[in-house]
Amino acid sequence: MSAVKTPIYMDNSATTRCDPRVVERMLPYFSEDFGNAASRNHPFGWMAESAVEVAREQVAALIGAHAKEIIWTSGSTESNNLAIKGAAHMYERKGRHLITCVTEHKAVIDPMKHLEQEGFEVTWLGVDRQGRIDLGALADAIRPDTTVVSLMAANNEIGTAHPLAEIGRLCKAKGALFHCDATQAAGRMPLDVVAQEVDLLSLSAHKFYGPKGVGALYVRRKNPRVRLAPLVDGGGHERGMRSGTLNVTGIVGMGEAARLARECFDADVAHVRALRDRLEHGILASLPDAVVNGDPEHRLPHLSNISFPYVEGESLIMGIKDVAVSSGSACTSASLEPSYVLKSLGLGDELAHSSIRFSLGRFNTAEEVDFVVDLVVREVLRLRAMSPLWEMVQEGIDLSQVKWTVH
Ligand SMILES: *Cc1c(COP(=O)(O)O)cnc(C)c1O
């Protein structure tokens, strides 16, 4: 009946398919143009270096930075580690206090915890029901010994966007560095390190139609000039902040992906937003008690995190296995712990477990969305029909008043 090809990929916040134009640009750098960008004595090296510098301009342009402010890394996990640990250690004499938020990605949370083990003090900002921080609480938390404030541009599980310009202004006024994990926002929300007063910003190519295993860290060069203690020593590549032979093919791919993200920004955003809205409206029209999580207004355009009360998320994911999505527990790797992000919004374990993240991308179609809406609605209705909780709700029992006994 339907022409859509399954499985359907709707997990673009986990990774995106490489754009064919990106792959095309990368190919010569696996073969003829295989040089080491650090080789100074022959054209093989010069070719590689010039390709890397073109990519550096392209990535810088995506965020309003200067090419010299871009440091190549292996992805956002490394960029976050380098920014947070690198700045914490470099500015240790100024102070040992850092600020972040409980809904950050593990690639920010874990380096912060690591620094806590080393004796640094971390203030963990909480969030409201929609995943928003309180700017007043942030202002109060910044102290004379605060060196780094790390807050993401937009959340990878619920899509809530933080007000970057306001955060940047606060940090600048109080003399703390602002690190922003912008992994999800690249190509989906406007990023401008000047207007938003960001000092350090992490990007990952595979989240915006580039290859995996390559990323960048923007490091501000003036007002202030930010310095970082390197995580990796050897050779002094990348202004001494990140040694190691550059991943030239990956970098060329990231550059082209950044160029496309800029060129296609309006079209990409309009496309994913239209599909996301179609998905949400379709699901909510048939399942009015489904709940969309996150900030309804300030959020990523491609992502929808929806809780389906009275059905179990894992069963739902199994039931819709023709669609690749993430569950409310997928982000903590193999464990079935409910998502810490959803829990920090105040969702109970039940609701967190019944949540699914749909994330759309450049290559999704309206036909795919319609197929997914049908499938999800059908499956939720089927699972509910088997759910004793749903039956009780239909009988008018208020579940919050029920006293459960554990045997
Ligand atoms: C994917 C992601 C990361 C990790 O990026 P990698 O390049 O895969 O290491 C970090 N932060 C956020 C918000 C992400 O979505």
Coordinates of N, CA and C in Angstrom, one line a residue, residues 23-204:
V23 N 30.6 13.2 0.5 CA 31.3 12.0 0.2 C 32.2 12.3 -1.1
E24 N 31.5 12.9 -2.1 CA 32.2 13.2 -3.4 C 33.4 14.1 -3.1
R25 N 33.3 15.1 -2.3 CA 34.4 16.0 -2.0 C 35.6 15.2 -1.3
M26 N 35.2 14.2 -0.5 CA 36.2 13.5 0.3 C 37.0 12.5 -0.5
L27 N 36.4 11.9 -1.5 CA 37.0 10.8 -2.2 C 38.5 11.0 -2.7
P28 N 38.8 12.1 -3.3 CA 40.2 12.2 -3.8 C 41.3 12.2 -2.6
Y29 N 40.8 12.5 -1.4 CA 41.8 12.6 -0.3 C 42.1 11.2 0.3
F30 N 41.3 10.2 -0.2 CA 41.7 8.8 0.1 C 42.7 8.3 -0.9
S31 N 42.8 8.9 -2.0 CA 43.6 8.3 -3.1 C 44.7 9.3 -3.6
E32 N 44.5 10.0 -4.7 CA 45.6 10.8 -5.2 C 46.1 11.8 -4.2
D33 N 45.2 12.5 -3.4 CA 45.6 13.6 -2.5 C 45.7 13.1 -1.1
F34 N 46.6 12.1 -0.9 CA 46.7 11.4 0.4 C 47.6 12.0 1.4
G35 N 48.2 13.2 1.0 CA 49.3 13.7 1.8 C 49.0 14.0 3.3
N36 N 50.1 14.2 4.0 CA 50.0 14.6 5.4 C 50.0 16.1 5.5
A37 N 49.0 16.7 6.1 CA 49.0 18.2 6.0 C 50.1 18.9 6.8
A38 N 50.9 18.1 7.5 CA 52.0 18.6 8.2 C 53.3 18.5 7.4
S39 N 53.3 17.8 6.3 CA 54.5 17.7 5.5 C 54.8 19.0 4.7
R40 N 55.9 19.6 5.0 CA 56.2 20.9 4.5 C 57.1 20.9 3.2
N41 N 57.6 19.7 2.8 CA 58.6 19.7 1.8 C 58.2 19.2 0.4
H42 N 56.9 18.9 0.2 CA 56.5 18.5 -1.1 C 55.0 18.8 -1.3
P43 N 54.6 18.7 -2.6 CA 53.3 19.1 -3.0 C 52.2 18.2 -2.3
F44 N 52.5 17.0 -2.0 CA 51.5 16.1 -1.3 C 51.0 16.8 0.0
G45 N 52.0 17.2 0.7 CA 51.7 17.9 2.0 C 51.0 19.2 1.7
W46 N 51.5 20.0 0.7 CA 50.9 21.3 0.5 C 49.4 21.2 0.1
M47 N 49.1 20.1 -0.8 CA 47.7 19.9 -1.2 C 46.8 19.6 0.0
A48 N 47.3 18.7 0.8 CA 46.5 18.4 2.0 C 46.3 19.6 2.9
E49 N 47.4 20.3 3.1 CA 47.3 21.5 4.0 C 46.3 22.5 3.4
S50 N 46.3 22.7 2.1 CA 45.4 23.7 1.6 C 44.0 23.3 1.7
A51 N 43.8 22.0 1.5 CA 42.4 21.5 1.7 C 41.9 21.6 3.1
V52 N 42.8 21.4 4.1 CA 42.4 21.6 5.5 C 42.1 23.0 5.8
E53 N 42.9 23.9 5.2 CA 42.6 25.4 5.4 C 41.3 25.9 4.8
V54 N 41.0 25.3 3.7 CA 39.7 25.6 3.1 C 38.6 25.2 4.0
A55 N 38.7 24.0 4.5 CA 37.7 23.4 5.5 C 37.6 24.3 6.7
R56 N 38.8 24.7 7.2 CA 38.8 25.6 8.4 C 38.0 26.8 8.2
E57 N 38.1 27.4 7.0 CA 37.3 28.6 6.7 C 35.8 28.3 6.6
Q58 N 35.5 27.1 6.1 CA 34.1 26.8 5.9 C 33.5 26.5 7.3
V59 N 34.2 25.9 8.2 CA 33.6 25.6 9.5 C 33.5 26.9 10.3
A60 N 34.6 27.7 10.2 CA 34.5 29.0 10.9 C 33.3 29.9 10.4
A61 N 33.1 29.8 9.1 CA 32.0 30.6 8.6 C 30.6 30.2 9.2
L62 N 30.5 28.9 9.5 CA 29.2 28.4 10.0 C 28.9 29.1 11.3
I63 N 29.9 29.5 12.1 CA 29.6 30.0 13.4 C 30.1 31.4 13.6
G64 N 30.4 32.1 12.5 CA 30.9 33.5 12.6 C 32.2 33.7 13.2
A65 N 33.1 32.7 13.1 CA 34.4 32.7 13.7 C 35.5 33.0 12.7
H66 N 36.7 33.2 13.1 CA 37.8 33.4 12.2 C 38.5 32.0 12.1
A67 N 39.0 31.7 10.8 CA 39.5 30.3 10.6 C 40.6 30.0 11.6
K68 N 41.4 30.9 12.1 CA 42.5 30.6 13.0 C 41.9 30.2 14.4
E69 N 40.6 30.4 14.6 CA 40.1 30.0 15.9 C 39.5 28.6 15.9
I70 N 39.7 27.8 14.8 CA 39.2 26.5 14.7 C 40.3 25.4 15.0
I71 N 40.0 24.6 15.9 CA 41.0 23.5 16.2 C 40.3 22.2 15.9
W72 N 40.9 21.3 15.0 CA 40.3 20.1 14.6 C 40.4 19.0 15.7
T73 N 39.3 18.3 15.9 CA 39.3 17.2 16.9 C 38.7 15.9 16.3
S74 N 38.4 14.9 17.1 CA 37.8 13.7 16.6 C 36.3 13.8 16.7
G75 N 35.7 14.9 17.3 CA 34.3 15.0 17.4 C 34.0 15.8 18.7
S76 N 32.7 15.9 19.0 CA 32.3 16.7 20.1 C 32.7 16.2 21.5
T77 N 32.8 14.9 21.6 CA 33.2 14.4 22.9 C 34.6 14.9 23.2
E78 N 35.5 14.8 22.2 CA 36.8 15.3 22.4 C 36.8 16.9 22.6
S79 N 36.1 17.5 21.7 CA 36.0 19.0 21.8 C 35.6 19.5 23.2
N80 N 34.5 18.8 23.8 CA 34.0 19.2 25.1 C 35.1 18.9 26.1
N81 N 35.8 17.8 26.1 CA 36.8 17.4 27.0 C 37.9 18.4 26.9
L82 N 38.4 18.8 25.7 CA 39.5 19.7 25.6 C 39.1 21.1 26.1
A83 N 37.9 21.5 25.8 CA 37.4 22.9 26.2 C 37.4 22.9 27.7
I84 N 36.7 21.9 28.3 CA 36.4 22.0 29.8 C 37.7 21.7 30.6
K85 N 38.3 20.6 30.3 CA 39.5 20.2 31.1 C 40.6 21.2 30.8
G86 N 40.7 21.5 29.5 CA 41.8 22.4 29.0 C 41.8 23.8 29.7
A87 N 40.6 24.3 29.7 CA 40.4 25.7 30.3 C 40.5 25.6 31.8
A88 N 39.9 24.6 32.4 CA 39.9 24.4 33.9 C 41.4 24.4 34.4
H89 N 42.2 23.6 33.7 CA 43.6 23.5 34.1 C 44.4 24.7 33.8
M90 N 44.2 25.3 32.6 CA 44.9 26.5 32.2 C 44.7 27.7 33.2
Y91 N 43.4 27.8 33.6 CA 43.1 28.9 34.5 C 42.9 28.6 36.0
E92 N 43.5 27.5 36.3 CA 43.4 27.0 37.7 C 43.9 28.0 38.7
R93 N 44.8 28.8 38.4 CA 45.3 29.8 39.3 C 44.3 30.9 39.6
K94 N 43.4 31.1 38.6 CA 42.4 32.1 38.8 C 41.3 31.5 39.8
G95 N 41.0 30.2 39.6 CA 40.0 29.6 40.5 C 39.7 28.2 40.1
R96 N 39.0 27.5 40.9 CA 38.7 26.1 40.6 C 37.2 25.8 40.7
H97 N 36.4 26.8 40.2 CA 34.9 26.7 40.2 C 34.4 26.7 38.8
L98 N 33.5 25.7 38.5 CA 32.9 25.6 37.2 C 31.4 25.5 37.3
I99 N 30.7 25.8 36.2 CA 29.3 25.8 36.2 C 28.8 25.0 35.0
T100 N 27.8 24.1 35.2 CA 27.2 23.5 34.1 C 25.7 23.2 34.5
C101 N 25.1 22.3 33.7 CA 23.7 22.0 33.9 C 23.4 20.5 33.9
V102 N 22.4 20.1 34.7 CA 22.2 18.7 34.8 C 21.7 18.0 33.5
T103 N 21.2 18.7 32.6 CA 20.8 18.1 31.3 C 21.8 18.1 30.2
E104 N 23.0 18.5 30.5 CA 24.1 18.4 29.5 C 24.3 17.0 29.0
H105 N 24.9 16.8 27.8 CA 25.3 15.5 27.3 C 26.4 15.0 28.2
K106 N 26.5 13.6 28.2 CA 27.5 13.0 29.0 C 28.9 13.4 28.7
A107 N 29.1 13.9 27.5 CA 30.4 14.4 27.1 C 30.8 15.7 27.7
V108 N 29.9 16.3 28.4 CA 30.1 17.5 29.3 C 30.1 17.0 30.8
I109 N 29.1 16.3 31.1 CA 28.9 15.8 32.5 C 30.1 15.1 33.0
D110 N 30.6 14.1 32.2 CA 31.7 13.3 32.7 C 33.0 14.0 32.8
P111 N 33.4 14.9 31.9 CA 34.6 15.7 32.2 C 34.4 16.6 33.5
M112 N 33.2 17.1 33.7 CA 33.0 17.9 34.9 C 33.2 17.0 36.1
K113 N 32.6 15.8 36.1 CA 32.8 14.9 37.2 C 34.2 14.5 37.5
H114 N 34.9 14.4 36.4 CA 36.4 14.1 36.4 C 37.1 15.2 37.2
L115 N 36.7 16.4 36.8 CA 37.4 17.6 37.5 C 37.0 17.6 39.0
E116 N 35.7 17.3 39.3 CA 35.3 17.2 40.7 C 36.2 16.3 41.5
Q117 N 36.6 15.1 40.8 CA 37.5 14.1 41.5 C 38.8 14.8 41.7
E118 N 39.2 15.7 40.9 CA 40.5 16.3 41.0 C 40.5 17.5 42.0
G119 N 39.3 17.8 42.6 CA 39.2 18.8 43.6 C 38.6 20.1 43.1
F120 N 38.2 20.2 41.8 CA 37.4 21.3 41.4 C 36.0 21.3 42.0
E121 N 35.4 22.5 42.0 CA 34.0 22.5 42.5 C 33.1 22.8 41.3
V122 N 32.0 22.1 41.2 CA 31.1 22.3 40.1 C 29.7 22.6 40.6
T123 N 29.2 23.7 40.1 CA 27.8 24.0 40.4 C 26.9 23.4 39.3
W124 N 25.9 22.6 39.6 CA 25.1 21.9 38.7 C 23.7 22.6 38.7
L125 N 23.5 23.4 37.6 CA 22.2 24.1 37.5 C 21.1 23.1 37.2
G126 N 19.9 23.4 37.8 CA 18.8 22.5 37.5 C 18.0 23.2 36.4
V127 N 16.9 22.5 36.0 CA 16.0 23.0 34.9 C 14.6 22.9 35.3
D128 N 13.7 23.7 34.6 CA 12.3 23.6 34.9 C 11.6 22.5 34.1
R129 N 10.3 22.4 34.1 CA 9.6 21.3 33.5 C 9.9 21.2 31.9
Q130 N 10.3 22.4 31.4 CA 10.6 22.4 29.9 C 12.0 22.3 29.6
G131 N 12.9 22.1 30.6 CA 14.3 22.0 30.4 C 15.1 23.3 30.3
R132 N 14.4 24.4 30.8 CA 15.1 25.7 30.8 C 15.8 26.0 32.1
I133 N 17.0 26.7 31.9 CA 17.7 27.1 33.1 C 17.1 28.5 33.5
D134 N 17.4 28.8 34.8 CA 17.0 30.1 35.3 C 18.2 31.0 35.2
L135 N 18.1 32.1 34.4 CA 19.2 33.0 34.2 C 19.7 33.7 35.5
G136 N 18.7 34.0 36.3 CA 19.0 34.6 37.6 C 19.9 33.6 38.5
A137 N 19.5 32.3 38.4 CA 20.3 31.3 39.2 C 21.7 31.3 38.6
L138 N 21.8 31.4 37.3 CA 23.2 31.3 36.6 C 24.0 32.6 37.1
A139 N 23.3 33.7 37.0 CA 24.0 35.0 37.4 C 24.5 34.8 38.9
D140 N 23.7 34.3 39.7 CA 24.1 34.1 41.2 C 25.2 33.1 41.3
A141 N 25.2 32.2 40.4 CA 26.2 31.1 40.6 C 27.6 31.5 40.2
I142 N 27.7 32.5 39.3 CA 29.1 32.9 38.8 C 29.8 33.7 39.9
R143 N 31.0 33.3 40.2 CA 31.8 33.9 41.3 C 33.1 34.3 40.8
P144 N 33.9 35.1 41.6 CA 35.2 35.5 41.1 C 36.1 34.4 40.7
D145 N 35.9 33.2 41.4 CA 36.8 32.1 41.1 C 36.2 31.1 40.0
T146 N 35.1 31.5 39.4 CA 34.5 30.7 38.3 C 35.3 30.9 37.0
T147 N 35.8 29.8 36.5 CA 36.6 29.9 35.2 C 35.7 29.6 34.0
V148 N 35.0 28.5 34.1 CA 34.2 28.0 32.9 C 32.7 27.8 33.2
V149 N 31.9 28.3 32.3 CA 30.4 28.0 32.3 C 30.2 27.2 31.1
S150 N 29.7 25.9 31.2 CA 29.5 25.1 30.1 C 28.0 24.8 29.9
L151 N 27.4 25.4 28.9 CA 25.9 25.2 28.7 C 25.7 24.9 27.2
M152 N 24.9 23.9 26.9 CA 24.7 23.5 25.5 C 23.8 24.5 24.8
A153 N 23.9 24.5 23.4 CA 23.1 25.4 22.6 C 21.6 24.8 22.7
A154 N 21.5 23.5 22.4 CA 20.2 22.9 22.4 C 20.4 21.4 22.8
N155 N 19.4 20.9 23.6 CA 19.5 19.6 24.2 C 19.2 18.5 23.2
N156 N 20.1 17.4 23.2 CA 20.0 16.3 22.3 C 18.8 15.4 22.5
E157 N 18.2 15.4 23.7 CA 17.1 14.5 24.0 C 15.7 15.2 23.8
I158 N 15.6 16.4 24.3 CA 14.3 17.1 24.2 C 14.3 18.3 23.4
G159 N 15.5 18.8 22.9 CA 15.5 19.9 21.9 C 15.5 21.3 22.5
T160 N 15.3 21.4 23.8 CA 15.2 22.7 24.4 C 16.5 23.5 24.1
A161 N 16.3 24.8 23.7 CA 17.5 25.6 23.4 C 17.7 26.6 24.5
H162 N 19.0 26.8 24.9 CA 19.3 27.8 25.9 C 19.5 29.2 25.2
P163 N 19.2 30.3 26.0 CA 19.4 31.6 25.4 C 20.9 32.0 25.4
L164 N 21.6 31.7 24.3 CA 23.0 31.8 24.2 C 23.5 33.2 24.4
A165 N 22.9 34.2 23.8 CA 23.4 35.6 23.8 C 23.3 36.1 25.3
E166 N 22.2 35.7 26.0 CA 22.0 36.2 27.4 C 23.1 35.5 28.3
I167 N 23.3 34.2 28.0 CA 24.3 33.5 28.8 C 25.7 34.1 28.5
G168 N 26.0 34.4 27.2 CA 27.3 34.9 26.9 C 27.5 36.3 27.5
R169 N 26.5 37.1 27.5 CA 26.6 38.5 28.1 C 26.9 38.4 29.6
L170 N 26.2 37.5 30.3 CA 26.4 37.3 31.7 C 27.8 36.8 32.0
C171 N 28.3 35.8 31.3 CA 29.6 35.3 31.5 C 30.7 36.4 31.3
K172 N 30.5 37.1 30.2 CA 31.4 38.2 29.9 C 31.5 39.2 31.0
A173 N 30.3 39.7 31.4 CA 30.2 40.7 32.5 C 30.9 40.2 33.7
K174 N 30.8 38.9 34.0 CA 31.4 38.4 35.2 C 32.8 37.8 35.1
G175 N 33.3 37.8 33.9 CA 34.7 37.3 33.7 C 34.9 35.8 33.7
A176 N 33.8 35.1 33.3 CA 34.0 33.6 33.2 C 33.9 33.3 31.7
L177 N 34.6 32.2 31.3 CA 34.6 31.7 29.9 C 33.3 31.0 29.7
F178 N 32.7 31.2 28.5 CA 31.5 30.5 28.1 C 31.8 29.4 27.1
H179 N 31.7 28.1 27.5 CA 31.8 27.0 26.6 C 30.4 26.5 26.2
C180 N 30.2 26.3 24.9 CA 28.9 25.9 24.4 C 29.0 24.6 23.6
D181 N 28.4 23.6 24.0 CA 28.3 22.3 23.2 C 27.2 22.6 22.2
A182 N 27.6 22.9 20.9 CA 26.6 23.3 19.9 C 26.4 22.1 18.9
T183 N 26.6 20.9 19.4 CA 26.6 19.8 18.5 C 25.2 19.6 17.8
Q184 N 24.2 19.8 18.5 CA 22.8 19.6 17.9 C 22.4 20.8 17.2
A185 N 22.9 21.9 17.5 CA 22.4 23.2 16.9 C 23.0 23.5 15.5
A186 N 24.2 22.9 15.2 CA 24.8 23.3 14.0 C 23.9 22.9 12.8
G187 N 23.7 23.9 11.9 CA 22.9 23.7 10.8 C 21.4 23.7 11.1
R188 N 21.0 23.9 12.3 CA 19.6 23.8 12.7 C 19.1 25.1 13.4
M189 N 20.1 25.8 14.0 CA 19.8 27.1 14.7 C 20.9 28.0 14.4
P190 N 20.6 29.3 14.4 CA 21.7 30.3 14.1 C 22.8 30.2 15.2
L191 N 24.0 30.2 14.8 CA 25.2 30.2 15.7 C 26.1 31.3 15.3
D192 N 26.4 32.2 16.2 CA 27.3 33.3 15.9 C 28.1 33.6 17.2
V193 N 29.4 33.2 17.2 CA 30.2 33.3 18.4 C 30.5 34.7 18.8
V194 N 30.3 35.7 17.8 CA 30.5 37.1 18.2 C 29.2 37.6 18.9
A195 N 28.1 37.5 18.2 CA 26.9 38.0 18.7 C 26.5 37.3 20.0
Q196 N 26.8 36.0 20.1 CA 26.4 35.2 21.3 C 27.5 35.2 22.4
E197 N 28.6 35.9 22.1 CA 29.7 36.0 23.0 C 30.1 34.7 23.6
V198 N 30.3 33.7 22.7 CA 30.8 32.4 23.1 C 32.4 32.4 23.0
D199 N 33.0 31.7 24.0 CA 34.5 31.7 24.0 C 35.0 30.3 23.5
L200 N 34.2 29.3 23.7 CA 34.6 27.9 23.3 C 33.4 27.3 22.7
L201 N 33.4 26.6 21.6 CA 32.2 26.0 21.0 C 32.6 24.7 20.3
S202 N 31.8 23.6 20.7 CA 32.1 22.3 20.1 C 31.1 21.9 19.0
L203 N 31.7 21.3 18.0 CA 30.9 20.9 16.8 C 31.4 19.4 16.4
S204 N 30.4 18.7 15.8 CA 30.7 17.4 15.4 C 30.2 17.2 14.0

